[in-house]
Short mmCIF file of C-alpha atoms in Angstrom, two decimals:
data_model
loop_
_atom_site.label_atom_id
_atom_site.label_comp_id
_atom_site.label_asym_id
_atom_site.label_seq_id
_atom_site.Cartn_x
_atom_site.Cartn_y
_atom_site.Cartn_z
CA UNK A 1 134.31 158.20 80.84
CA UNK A 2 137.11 156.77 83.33
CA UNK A 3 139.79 158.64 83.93
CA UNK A 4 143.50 157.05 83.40
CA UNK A 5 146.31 157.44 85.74
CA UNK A 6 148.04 155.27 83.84
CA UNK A 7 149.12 156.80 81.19
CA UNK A 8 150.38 161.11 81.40
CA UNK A 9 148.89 162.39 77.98
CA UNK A 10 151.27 165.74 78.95
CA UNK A 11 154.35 166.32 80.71
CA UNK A 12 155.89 169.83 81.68
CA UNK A 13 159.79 169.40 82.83
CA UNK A 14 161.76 171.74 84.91
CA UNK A 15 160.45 174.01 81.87
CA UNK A 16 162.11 177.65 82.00
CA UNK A 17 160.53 180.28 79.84
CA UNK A 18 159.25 184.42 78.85
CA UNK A 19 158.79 186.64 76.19
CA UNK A 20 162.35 188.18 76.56
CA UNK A 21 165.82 187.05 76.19
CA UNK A 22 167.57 185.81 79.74
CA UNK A 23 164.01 187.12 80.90
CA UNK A 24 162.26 183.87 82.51
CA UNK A 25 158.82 184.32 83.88
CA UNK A 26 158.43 180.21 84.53
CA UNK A 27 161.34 179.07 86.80
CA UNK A 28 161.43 175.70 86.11
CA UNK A 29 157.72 174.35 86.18
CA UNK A 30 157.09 170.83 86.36
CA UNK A 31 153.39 169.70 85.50
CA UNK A 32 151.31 167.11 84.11
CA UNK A 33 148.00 165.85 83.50
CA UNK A 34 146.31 162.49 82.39
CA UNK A 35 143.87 161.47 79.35
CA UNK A 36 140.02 162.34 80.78
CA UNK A 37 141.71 164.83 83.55
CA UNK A 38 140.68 168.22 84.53
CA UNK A 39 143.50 170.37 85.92
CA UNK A 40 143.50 173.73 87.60
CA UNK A 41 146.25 176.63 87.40
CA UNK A 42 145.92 178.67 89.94
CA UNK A 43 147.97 181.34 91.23
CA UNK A 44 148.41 185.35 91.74
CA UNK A 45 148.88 188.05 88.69
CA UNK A 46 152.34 187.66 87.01
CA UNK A 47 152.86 184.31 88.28
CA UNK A 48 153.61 182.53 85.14
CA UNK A 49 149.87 181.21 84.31
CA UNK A 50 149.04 181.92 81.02
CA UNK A 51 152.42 182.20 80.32
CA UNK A 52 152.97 178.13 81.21
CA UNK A 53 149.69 178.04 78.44
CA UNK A 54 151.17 179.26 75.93
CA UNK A 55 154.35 177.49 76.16
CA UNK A 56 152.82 174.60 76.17
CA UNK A 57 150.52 175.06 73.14
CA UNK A 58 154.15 176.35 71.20
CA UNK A 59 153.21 179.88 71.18
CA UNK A 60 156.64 180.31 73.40
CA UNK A 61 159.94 178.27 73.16
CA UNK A 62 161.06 177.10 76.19
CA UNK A 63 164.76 178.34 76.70
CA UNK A 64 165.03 175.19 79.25
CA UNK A 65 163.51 172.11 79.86
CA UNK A 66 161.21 169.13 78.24
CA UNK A 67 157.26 169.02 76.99
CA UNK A 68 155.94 165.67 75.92
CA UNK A 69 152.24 165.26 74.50
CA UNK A 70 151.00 161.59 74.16
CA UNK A 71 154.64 160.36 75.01
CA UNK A 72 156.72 162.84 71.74
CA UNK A 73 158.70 165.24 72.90
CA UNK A 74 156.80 168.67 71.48
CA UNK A 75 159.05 171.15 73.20
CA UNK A 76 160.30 172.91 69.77
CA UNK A 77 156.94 172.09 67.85
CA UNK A 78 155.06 175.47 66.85
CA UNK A 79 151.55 175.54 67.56
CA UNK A 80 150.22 174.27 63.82
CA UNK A 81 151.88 171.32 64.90
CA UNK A 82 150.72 170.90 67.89
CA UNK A 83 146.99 171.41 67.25
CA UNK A 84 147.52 167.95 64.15
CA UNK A 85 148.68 166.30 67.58
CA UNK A 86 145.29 166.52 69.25
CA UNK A 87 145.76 169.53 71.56
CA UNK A 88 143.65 172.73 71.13
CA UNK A 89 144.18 176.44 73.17
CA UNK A 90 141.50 179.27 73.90
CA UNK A 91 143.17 182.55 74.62
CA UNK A 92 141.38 185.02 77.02
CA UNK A 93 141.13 187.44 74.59
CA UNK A 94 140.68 187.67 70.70
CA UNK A 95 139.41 184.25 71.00
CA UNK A 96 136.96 184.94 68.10
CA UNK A 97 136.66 186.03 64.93
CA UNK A 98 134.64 189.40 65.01
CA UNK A 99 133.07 189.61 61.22
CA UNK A 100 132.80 186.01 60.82
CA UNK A 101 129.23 184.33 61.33
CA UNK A 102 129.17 182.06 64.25
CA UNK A 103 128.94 178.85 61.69
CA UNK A 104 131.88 180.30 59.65
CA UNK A 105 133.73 181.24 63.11
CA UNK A 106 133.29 177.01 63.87
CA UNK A 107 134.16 175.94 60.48
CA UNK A 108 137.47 178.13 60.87
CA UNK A 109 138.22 176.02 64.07
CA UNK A 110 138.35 172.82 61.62
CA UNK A 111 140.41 174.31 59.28
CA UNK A 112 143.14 171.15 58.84
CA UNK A 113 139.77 169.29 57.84
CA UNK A 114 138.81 167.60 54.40
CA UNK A 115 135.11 166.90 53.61
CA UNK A 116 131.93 168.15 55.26
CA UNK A 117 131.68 169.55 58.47
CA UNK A 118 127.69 169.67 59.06
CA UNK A 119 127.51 166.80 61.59
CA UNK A 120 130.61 168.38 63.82
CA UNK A 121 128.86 171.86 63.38
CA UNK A 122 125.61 169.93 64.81
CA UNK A 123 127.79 168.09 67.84
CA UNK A 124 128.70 171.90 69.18
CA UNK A 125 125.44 173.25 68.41
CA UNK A 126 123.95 170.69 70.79
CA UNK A 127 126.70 171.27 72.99
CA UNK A 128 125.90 174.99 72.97
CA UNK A 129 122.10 175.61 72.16
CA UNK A 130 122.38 179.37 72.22
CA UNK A 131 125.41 179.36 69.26
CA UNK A 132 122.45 177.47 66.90
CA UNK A 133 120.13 180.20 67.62
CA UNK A 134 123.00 182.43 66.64
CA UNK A 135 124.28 180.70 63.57
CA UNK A 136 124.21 183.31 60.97
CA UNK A 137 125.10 186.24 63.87
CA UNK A 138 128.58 187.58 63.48
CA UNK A 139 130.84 186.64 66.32
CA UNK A 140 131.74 190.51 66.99
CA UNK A 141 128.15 190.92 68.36
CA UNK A 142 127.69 188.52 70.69
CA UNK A 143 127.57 188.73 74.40
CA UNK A 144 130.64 188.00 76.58
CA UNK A 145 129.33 184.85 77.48
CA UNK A 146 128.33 183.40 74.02
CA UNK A 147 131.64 184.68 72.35
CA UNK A 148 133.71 182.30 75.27
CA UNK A 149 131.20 179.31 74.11
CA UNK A 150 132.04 180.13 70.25
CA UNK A 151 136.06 179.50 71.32
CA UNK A 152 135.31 176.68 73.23
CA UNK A 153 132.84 175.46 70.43
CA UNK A 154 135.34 176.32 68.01
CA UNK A 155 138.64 174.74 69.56
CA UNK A 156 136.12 171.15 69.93
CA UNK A 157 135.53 171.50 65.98
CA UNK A 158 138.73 168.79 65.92
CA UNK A 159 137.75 166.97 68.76
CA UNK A 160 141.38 167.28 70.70
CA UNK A 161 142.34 165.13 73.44
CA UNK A 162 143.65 168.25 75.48
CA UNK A 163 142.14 171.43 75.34
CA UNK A 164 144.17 174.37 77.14
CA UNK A 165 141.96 177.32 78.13
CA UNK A 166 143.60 180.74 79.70
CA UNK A 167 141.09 182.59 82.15
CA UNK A 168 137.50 181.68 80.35
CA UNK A 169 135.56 183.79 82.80
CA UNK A 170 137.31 186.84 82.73
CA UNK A 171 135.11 189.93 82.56
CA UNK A 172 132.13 188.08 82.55
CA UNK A 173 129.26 188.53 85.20
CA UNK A 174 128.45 185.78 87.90
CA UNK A 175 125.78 184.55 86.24
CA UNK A 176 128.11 183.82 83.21
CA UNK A 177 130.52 182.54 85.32
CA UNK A 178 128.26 180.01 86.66
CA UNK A 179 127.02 179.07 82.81
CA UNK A 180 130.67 178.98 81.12
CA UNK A 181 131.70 176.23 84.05
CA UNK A 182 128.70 174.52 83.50
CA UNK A 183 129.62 173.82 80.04
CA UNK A 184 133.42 173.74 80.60
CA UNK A 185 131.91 170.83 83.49
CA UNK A 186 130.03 168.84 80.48
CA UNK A 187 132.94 169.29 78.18
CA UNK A 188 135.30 167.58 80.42
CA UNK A 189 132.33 165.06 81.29
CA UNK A 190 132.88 163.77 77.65
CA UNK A 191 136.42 162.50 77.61
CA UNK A 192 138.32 165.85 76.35
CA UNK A 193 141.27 166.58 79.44
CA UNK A 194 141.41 170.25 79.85
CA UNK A 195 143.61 172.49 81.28
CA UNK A 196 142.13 175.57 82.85
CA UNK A 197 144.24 178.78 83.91
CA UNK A 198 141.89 180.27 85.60
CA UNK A 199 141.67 183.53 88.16
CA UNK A 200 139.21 182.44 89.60
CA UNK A 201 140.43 179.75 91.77
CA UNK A 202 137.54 178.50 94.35
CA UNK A 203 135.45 177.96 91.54
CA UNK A 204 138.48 176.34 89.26
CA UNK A 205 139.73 173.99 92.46
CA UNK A 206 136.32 172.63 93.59
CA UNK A 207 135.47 171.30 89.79
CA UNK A 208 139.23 169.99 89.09
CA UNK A 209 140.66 166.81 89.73
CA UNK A 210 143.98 167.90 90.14
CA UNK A 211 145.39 171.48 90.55
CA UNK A 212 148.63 173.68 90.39
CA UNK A 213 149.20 176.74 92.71
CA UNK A 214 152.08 178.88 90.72
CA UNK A 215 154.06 181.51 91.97
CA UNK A 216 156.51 183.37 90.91
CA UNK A 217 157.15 181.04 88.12
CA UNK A 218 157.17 177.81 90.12
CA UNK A 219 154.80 175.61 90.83
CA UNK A 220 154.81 175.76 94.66
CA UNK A 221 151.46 173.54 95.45
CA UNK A 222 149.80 170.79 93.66
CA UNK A 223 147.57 167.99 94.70
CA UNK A 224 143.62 166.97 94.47
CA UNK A 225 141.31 169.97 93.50
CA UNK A 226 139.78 169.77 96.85
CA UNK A 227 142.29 169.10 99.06
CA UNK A 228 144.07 172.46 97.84
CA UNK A 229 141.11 174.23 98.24
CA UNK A 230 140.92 172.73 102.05
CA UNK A 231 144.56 173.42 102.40
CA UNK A 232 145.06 176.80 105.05
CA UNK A 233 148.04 177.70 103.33
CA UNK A 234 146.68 178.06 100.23
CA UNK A 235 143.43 179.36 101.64
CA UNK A 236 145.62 182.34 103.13
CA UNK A 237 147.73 182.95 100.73
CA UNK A 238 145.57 182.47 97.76
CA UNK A 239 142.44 182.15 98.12
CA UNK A 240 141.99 185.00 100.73
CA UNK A 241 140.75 182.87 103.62
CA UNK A 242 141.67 184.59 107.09
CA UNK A 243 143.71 182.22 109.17
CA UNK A 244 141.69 182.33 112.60
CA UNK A 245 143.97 182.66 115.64
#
């Protein structure tokens, strides 16, 4: 699928917000990405990352600035809302629920649904092979790997046009690593725009189109996934390249 430039399906604006009154962790963040686009947050610890994620999925109120999604202004919507709109979020953690059956955890992701949900079940089980073996497992016992592809699997259950996901290979093991880009790669491949926070930058940079570098709240760098990553001064300052002299 082609990617459009032409139209910004999201739009951060000067946006100010934390978890505590006259508290701001983002200091007036300005980002955006297009329909089909895959865009990279990058930046140190505390730097405002996941925070800017869950602002914009309406899990924080911005104290300052604008959000628009698909050209409506969303910046007071709550996240119910925002999910009817076409935009889904996987957290880093709790991302699953633990005594629910794989199949149940998916049909839980379609919960604004009416009717049957057997062929949207079969879309993500083709998308994720290893979730049909594990159907009727509960999502508590799965591996660190499989429980990320059950969120991802589950947040794709409504098909969004923007799916926001907050550090998908934390904790897991290269090899993991490797297999959850892979997929996050293919799901990208079909048309859904994501947005991935992501620690793990090199990796997150050379697969995005676009990326953000935030610190302290602000977004200090942005440009083409690659040309960031080529970029000495974000190679020295984030990415832990030693500037030769």
């Amino acid at each position: 699928m082609l990617k459009s430039t032409s139209d910004t399906l999201l739009e951060v604006e000067n946006v100010y917000a934390g978890y505590i009154k006259d508290l701001d962790i983002l200091q007036g963040v300005n980002f955006k990405i297009n329909p089909g686009e895959l865009v990279a947050v990058i930046g140190p610890n505390g730097a405002g990352k996941s925070t800017l994620a869950k602002t914009i999925f309406g899990l924080l109120t911005p104290n300052k600035g604008k959000i628009t999604f698909k050209g409506k202004d969303i910046t007071n919507l709550k996240s119910d809302k925002i999910v009817q709109r076409g935009m889904c979020y996987v957290p880093q953690i709790s991302n699953v629920f633990p005594s629910l059956t794989v199949e149940e955890n998916l049909e839980m992701g379609a919960f604004i649904l009416q009717g049957s949900l057997k062929e949207l079940k079969e879309e993500i089980f083709t998308m994720f092979p290893k979730l049909k073996q594990r159907r009727g497992q509960r999502g508590g016992t799965l591996s660190g790997g499989e429980r990320q592809m059950l969120a991802m699997g589950k947040a794709l259950m409504l098909k969004p046009d923007l799916l926001l996901l907050d550090e998908p290979s934390a904790a897991l093991s290269p090899i993991l690593v490797n297999s959850v880009f892979e997929q996050i790669k293919a799901i990208n491949q079909n048309g859904t725009a994501i947005v991935l926070v992501e620690q793990n930058a090199r990796k997150a940079l050379a697969m995005a189109d676009r990326g953000y570098v935030l610190e302290s709240g602000r977004d200090r760098f942005s440009g083409r996934g690659q040309d960031l990553l080529n970029d000495p001064q974000v190679g020295e300052l984030y990415l832990g390249v030693t500037k030769v002299h």
